[in-house]
XYZ file of C-alpha atoms in Angstrom:
281
model
C 23.945 -12.168 16.464
C 23.575 -16.057 16.491
C 20.072 -15.519 15.721
C 19.981 -13.959 12.790
C 22.685 -16.762 11.112
C 19.563 -18.456 9.341
C 18.259 -15.129 7.624
C 21.944 -14.344 6.207
C 22.041 -17.985 4.778
C 19.704 -17.020 2.021
C 22.489 -14.269 0.703
C 25.841 -14.516 -1.083
C 28.864 -14.246 1.307
C 30.365 -11.499 -0.610
C 29.935 -8.172 0.185
C 29.261 -5.092 -1.955
C 29.606 -1.844 -1.416
C 27.028 0.458 -2.856
C 25.208 3.580 -2.958
C 21.831 3.552 -2.784
C 18.437 5.850 -2.851
C 15.946 5.254 -0.619
C 12.102 4.866 -1.572
C 10.639 4.349 1.738
C 10.539 1.714 4.944
C 7.516 -0.150 3.695
C 7.399 -3.157 6.514
C 8.638 -5.891 8.836
C 8.433 -9.491 8.910
C 8.124 -11.546 12.066
C 10.386 -14.752 11.815
C 9.842 -17.812 13.515
C 13.217 -17.175 15.230
C 11.759 -14.608 17.243
C 13.355 -11.493 15.142
C 11.877 -9.144 12.891
C 12.925 -9.416 8.797
C 12.718 -5.451 7.958
C 12.109 -4.236 4.613
C 12.928 -0.694 2.680
C 12.356 -0.009 -1.223
C 14.794 1.387 -3.395
C 14.839 3.530 -6.459
C 18.229 2.928 -8.072
C 21.825 1.817 -6.623
C 25.639 2.772 -7.384
C 28.399 -0.050 -7.598
C 31.182 1.768 -5.830
C 33.883 -0.762 -7.279
C 32.652 -0.432 -11.235
C 30.621 2.867 -10.789
C 28.125 1.512 -12.670
C 24.472 2.392 -11.921
C 21.028 0.402 -11.726
C 18.164 2.187 -11.732
C 14.961 0.205 -10.997
C 13.204 -0.666 -8.055
C 14.612 -3.243 -5.486
C 14.692 -4.227 -1.695
C 16.459 -3.856 1.229
C 16.260 -6.073 4.303
C 18.135 -7.092 7.648
C 17.059 -8.553 10.612
C 16.593 -7.067 14.123
C 15.255 -7.693 17.473
C 11.578 -6.706 18.701
C 13.564 -4.443 20.893
C 15.424 -2.955 17.921
C 12.546 -2.439 15.655
C 11.219 0.681 17.135
C 14.986 2.348 17.012
C 17.340 3.576 14.828
C 18.210 0.040 13.739
C 14.457 -0.649 12.759
C 11.465 1.276 11.198
C 13.712 4.795 11.392
C 16.958 3.266 9.795
C 16.135 4.829 6.288
C 14.317 7.801 5.278
C 12.098 8.597 2.369
C 14.678 10.193 -0.327
C 17.673 9.092 1.842
C 20.788 8.517 0.025
C 23.525 6.304 2.047
C 26.412 4.069 1.308
C 26.314 0.745 2.657
C 27.544 -3.075 2.307
C 25.079 -5.469 0.915
C 25.166 -9.018 -0.132
C 22.677 -9.915 -2.923
C 19.602 -12.614 -2.434
C 20.960 -16.261 -3.751
C 18.893 -17.465 -6.675
C 17.629 -20.417 -5.132
C 15.560 -17.890 -3.338
C 14.650 -15.512 -5.882
C 10.715 -16.111 -7.115
C 10.213 -18.324 -10.005
C 8.583 -15.511 -12.228
C 11.723 -13.429 -12.372
C 15.659 -13.251 -12.317
C 17.872 -11.840 -9.420
C 18.533 -8.681 -11.320
C 14.795 -7.995 -11.599
C 13.856 -8.968 -8.259
C 16.839 -6.693 -6.938
C 16.778 -8.091 -3.126
C 19.852 -7.260 -1.141
C 20.751 -7.777 2.948
C 21.994 -4.836 4.743
C 25.254 -5.778 6.521
C 26.287 -2.160 7.287
C 25.701 1.375 6.950
C 28.906 2.818 6.056
C 27.519 6.488 5.614
C 24.155 7.530 6.551
C 24.082 10.420 4.028
C 26.195 11.236 0.363
C 26.073 13.392 -2.447
C 25.224 11.280 -5.601
C 24.309 13.537 -8.328
C 22.807 10.899 -10.655
C 20.775 9.238 -7.880
C 19.515 13.028 -6.755
C 18.413 13.269 -10.571
C 16.389 10.192 -10.012
C 14.629 11.508 -6.936
C 14.086 14.511 -8.491
C 12.388 12.866 -11.605
C 10.473 10.349 -9.088
C 9.054 13.450 -6.910
C 7.759 15.280 -10.210
C 3.647 15.756 -9.411
C 1.611 13.762 -12.302
C -1.879 14.702 -12.842
C -4.365 13.300 -15.340
C -7.187 15.326 -16.782
C -10.491 12.913 -17.102
C -13.878 14.366 -18.674
C -15.440 11.458 -16.214
C -13.136 11.207 -13.388
C -11.964 14.823 -13.301
C -8.555 15.620 -12.069
C -6.135 12.399 -10.885
C -3.024 12.805 -8.861
C -0.588 10.131 -8.779
C 0.508 9.390 -4.923
C 3.612 7.118 -5.626
C 3.864 6.445 -1.901
C 0.411 4.505 -1.703
C 0.669 3.376 -5.335
C -2.881 4.802 -6.389
C -4.106 7.756 -8.191
C -6.393 10.067 -6.273
C -9.227 12.686 -6.921
C -12.813 13.226 -6.257
C -15.633 12.426 -8.298
C -19.437 13.337 -8.513
C -21.379 10.390 -7.221
C -25.230 10.924 -7.465
C -24.390 14.833 -6.896
C -21.880 14.320 -4.020
C -18.423 14.640 -4.062
C -16.863 11.239 -2.950
C -13.157 10.735 -2.642
C -11.672 8.402 -5.693
C -8.767 6.124 -5.307
C -7.572 4.044 -8.160
C -5.002 1.400 -7.426
C -1.785 1.219 -9.770
C 1.732 0.434 -10.322
C 3.233 3.912 -10.266
C 5.872 2.636 -13.100
C 3.107 0.725 -14.994
C 0.945 3.413 -16.981
C -0.633 0.450 -18.761
C -2.372 -0.081 -15.254
C -3.299 3.381 -14.839
C -5.177 2.953 -18.448
C -6.941 -0.336 -16.943
C -8.385 1.262 -13.860
C -9.770 4.306 -15.261
C -11.380 2.277 -17.476
C -12.953 0.063 -14.944
C -13.548 3.364 -12.822
C -15.317 5.112 -15.963
C -17.799 1.643 -16.057
C -18.335 1.674 -12.623
C -19.522 5.841 -12.823
C -21.645 4.860 -15.865
C -23.670 2.736 -13.813
C -23.667 4.529 -10.175
C -27.204 4.572 -9.680
C -27.780 0.941 -10.222
C -24.561 0.128 -8.369
C -25.411 2.450 -5.322
C -28.387 1.098 -4.888
C -27.487 -2.657 -5.271
C -24.153 -1.676 -2.552
C -26.620 -0.160 0.090
C -29.375 -3.056 0.073
C -26.158 -5.435 0.459
C -24.918 -3.381 3.137
C -28.271 -3.531 4.797
C -28.954 -6.875 4.611
C -25.781 -8.209 5.907
C -25.367 -5.377 8.901
C -29.030 -4.280 9.697
C -29.272 -7.067 12.320
C -25.905 -5.884 13.814
C -27.015 -2.039 13.687
C -30.019 -2.815 16.227
C -27.854 -4.723 18.368
C -25.401 -1.376 18.477
C -28.510 0.555 19.164
C -29.459 -1.607 21.828
C -26.093 -0.869 23.715
C -26.686 2.802 23.577
C -28.604 4.228 26.494
C -30.197 7.400 24.480
C -31.663 4.847 21.643
C -32.148 1.687 23.261
C -36.170 2.461 23.320
C -35.994 3.989 19.833
C -37.584 1.748 16.978
C -35.561 -0.859 15.363
C -33.424 -0.030 12.513
C -35.091 -1.751 9.193
C -33.397 -2.862 6.386
C -34.725 0.052 4.362
C -34.167 2.670 6.760
C -30.187 1.341 6.957
C -29.815 1.477 3.066
C -31.568 5.177 3.086
C -29.119 6.520 6.058
C -25.503 5.320 5.078
C -23.555 7.718 2.311
C -20.867 7.062 0.558
C -17.776 9.231 1.333
C -14.929 7.270 -0.875
C -14.428 4.363 -3.666
C -11.446 2.545 -3.975
C -10.956 0.748 -7.077
C -8.143 -2.011 -8.290
C -7.060 -2.844 -11.730
C -8.246 -6.390 -11.677
C -11.890 -4.700 -11.125
C -12.050 -5.034 -7.237
C -13.483 -2.362 -5.338
C -14.339 -0.840 -1.753
C -17.008 1.312 -1.006
C -16.536 3.028 2.112
C -19.954 4.669 3.489
C -20.572 7.144 6.462
C -22.710 4.772 9.007
C -24.935 7.549 10.179
C -24.080 7.142 13.671
C -25.378 3.693 13.805
C -21.923 2.164 14.631
C -20.960 5.245 16.565
C -19.035 6.709 13.790
C -17.583 3.446 12.390
C -17.154 3.141 8.608
C -19.554 0.918 6.093
C -17.208 -1.178 3.907
C -18.850 -2.817 0.833
C -16.316 -4.812 -1.147
C -17.105 -6.759 -4.384
C -15.822 -6.815 -7.745
C -16.859 -4.917 -11.133
C -18.443 -8.056 -12.596
C -19.997 -9.699 -9.804
C -20.852 -6.483 -7.824
C -20.980 -6.469 -3.609
C -20.011 -9.442 -1.920
C -19.027 -8.532 1.511
C -19.944 -5.935 3.709
C -18.339 -5.031 6.998
C -17.618 -2.053 9.757
C -14.296 -0.609 10.074
C -12.322 2.189 11.590
């Protein structure tokens, strides 16, 4: 289509036929020309003309109209673990981010789906290895399991005597990020009493006025005593903690129905503590 010409100008004219292993479809960006730029990640590909195999992550991109995005040309074009034969064009060097190379960035435009499902033992082996469970046993953090789809380590941890969900954001292919974020989480846990008090008080300072506004809208509670900051801090209860490998965190608190079941989020960093609070969900 003519509206897609600008999209394909960023890619080489030469088409290559490849067999690819799909990791997942991750999103769609809105182009100023009025179409969507779909993105799927891959774990490897085989070049059909040379039989050369390339085993590292990459991206497939293709343009679709708004109407097509929810059909077989859009979000449902490729599925997790799918091995298919495609015609693709490599991203031109001038559009590759400065910090990497075309080979490392490994980005391709899809021009044709030749076969939606093919047999490729080498890529099937890659998928089988990718899907093997990975568990880490931690004295402080307990059992953590790698979630490759969400790029995180997941588990449960005892927080002031209560079990809460723990999510540690990582690069699944870089174990140094696993070590880094676990170290940060251990520091966070070592000071949980002080951190919990600080996060509760920060959330109360930011959101108590809003809680009273919501209470005034509730016919069953509009005549109740106003919520104080002390009461707010006491009523919320931590349910989940998410920590990134740069030291950033988000703590999710149950709201005790002050916001009709929404979640109270407290965000900040290990070094600076809580920096912002809001309601979500």
